[in-house]
Amino acid sequence: MATYLKLRLSNQQNYVEIKLSHPEETYNTTAAAAGGDLDIICCVDVSGSMSGSPINNVCEVLRDIYQRTQKDYRLFTYNTQTDVKRTLKTLSERNDNLQASGGTSFACIFTAIKDYLLQNASAKKPITFIFMTDGQDNEPNGPALQKSVQMLKLMLSGMTNSPPITFHVIGFGEVNDAFLNQIRTFGTRQGLFRYSTESKELQNNFNDMFEYALNVRQFTIKFPNGKTYTANNIDNETVGFLTNDGDDLKTEQIYKEIDQRMMEYRQLFTQLKMTQVPERVKLQLSALRHDPIFANTQRKKKLDLRVYKNVDYFKKTNISGILQGYKDSITSDTWQKIQEQKQNWVDTYSKEDIYEIMRKSSDNILCLGIFVQRDEEVINNPAKGLKLLKVTNTIISYDSFINGMNLAKNNQQVQGQFTTLNDLYSIAGALADEQINAVIPLYINDEHMKRIRILEGIWLGYLYTLDSYGYDKQQEVALLKLLYEIIQQRTNTQRQKQVLIELEKVCRFIIDESQGFKTAEQFGEKTYEKLLKRLPIASTQEYDLSIPLMIGYLRNDLTSIYVKLET
């Protein structure tokens, strides 16, 4: 059974959106057929900065795609000139890889794309461009680039009634995030934007883009009056089109609350603010953001308001500068001490040790992988809404966690309900039966803890809300309950004892030094002090007694929180 949304756009026309009940069962055949008629063009940057591992990894994944699909998709390569004569088949048949040299001119590739669309305007099949670059244009404000963009947009504006044209974008290295996001919107359908921090990630991103592109679908809808409409869409569940007043629709849904509209505007303003966050921090924040469906709209609204507020903080705070300052101030003696910790602390995924991680970047940290269950209540009450299911033996860097979760996220075509994302989006741990969908940083050394503290809003926000912008002070308090659950699951192995010590150090630092914990409205430092004085605690939420227990434990003062029983 399908449901409809009908919205009047003019005196004679309406916009109709149809939501299908079980598209995965009804349209699998159509989807498979659509893939055969789909035109995919890979646009690969072959400028000098792509030489070595980046271009080799790109060539490897393109050959693999050809071997799997046996489709001779086109391959456009560009630096300051564009070569449009290659295909995935010709690349696969060559023994050598593409040669990377020269500068970067987006104007030449945009012109080549425009010419291709013009030559194939009568083909009447969906077209997807997978656009990959690792840098910025030689003349980012030059007239050639501006003119090529204008001409391409002009061409696309006249193709709105054609099958969908989509631009998916892969960024690598020092790219202009705002410009690449703009390219993603060039087509008649918005595409995806993925950022690769390492050249080996390019392979995963190319594979993801191809899988997504092959899901373009074409729907034919027939009305009771005999009229038929054809709609193209990349969404499994909904199709949209224009109808005239005379069309007979048996079901109409036009329920639009003012509050919902206001939230949409606020989300738009939030997105505008996000563009003003410094590039590197924005890439980290945007990498771990889901868009789940909430059963309770008020919780969704509360999270959106929180994100709106936190974006201001990330916009105004020079996080990258602070972290780089910390890194630059580390003395040679301290680096030597960190190097002595190499054997104990190694990222399971990248195989980089704590010394390599801290030397390589200023904003990566080592963490313990865990598997948790999040309920929607976590938005209002973090301590109650998150439950630890399993502690793993996996030590993983935050960058590796981001990369793994991005792959898991891209493999899912729909986000789904908030509570179901715990199973949908997870990565494998060090052992065969381990799953990871969250991480907690490990103290390890003082310089590492400085990073953890500055990045606290990012990792806590994602841990509790599946949104890196979703931080709230109450999450610092809730972390103590999570530590309590970890202690309950611990084993007596030397390794788990070692890991637990580092987790306790992080939590001890938070309760002793964090202003967030000290000023948390509920159950923070003030509540703990009331408990010690045996004063009543006024709250609309249930107070989890494991929290004061952990505070006393971390401060080595358990006797103060015990209630003496009279005999």
Tab-separated table of C-alpha atoms in Angstrom, residues 19 38 93 144 163 176 199 202 248 256 297 302 311 328 373 401 448 457 553:
chain	number	residue	atom	x	y	z
A	19	LYS	CA	6.048	6.557	-0.549
A	38	LEU	CA	23.289	3.683	-16.456
A	93	GLU	CA	44.189	-4.075	-20.227
A	144	ALA	CA	38.295	30.260	-16.766
A	163	PRO	CA	16.867	11.086	-16.538
A	176	ASN	CA	38.456	22.875	-0.658
A	199	SER	CA	45.327	7.067	-0.235
A	202	LEU	CA	40.281	6.015	-2.095
A	248	ASP	CA	-7.552	11.472	-9.146
A	256	LYS	CA	2.791	20.157	7.878
A	297	THR	CA	9.951	14.223	17.561
A	302	LYS	CA	16.198	18.865	21.236
A	311	VAL	CA	28.278	24.620	15.806
A	328	ASP	CA	54.771	21.776	18.813
A	373	GLN	CA	22.931	0.020	22.767
A	401	PHE	CA	37.187	4.459	13.767
A	448	HIS	CA	47.726	12.413	24.733
A	457	GLY	CA	32.946	17.407	22.656
A	553	TYR	CA	36.036	5.296	43.729
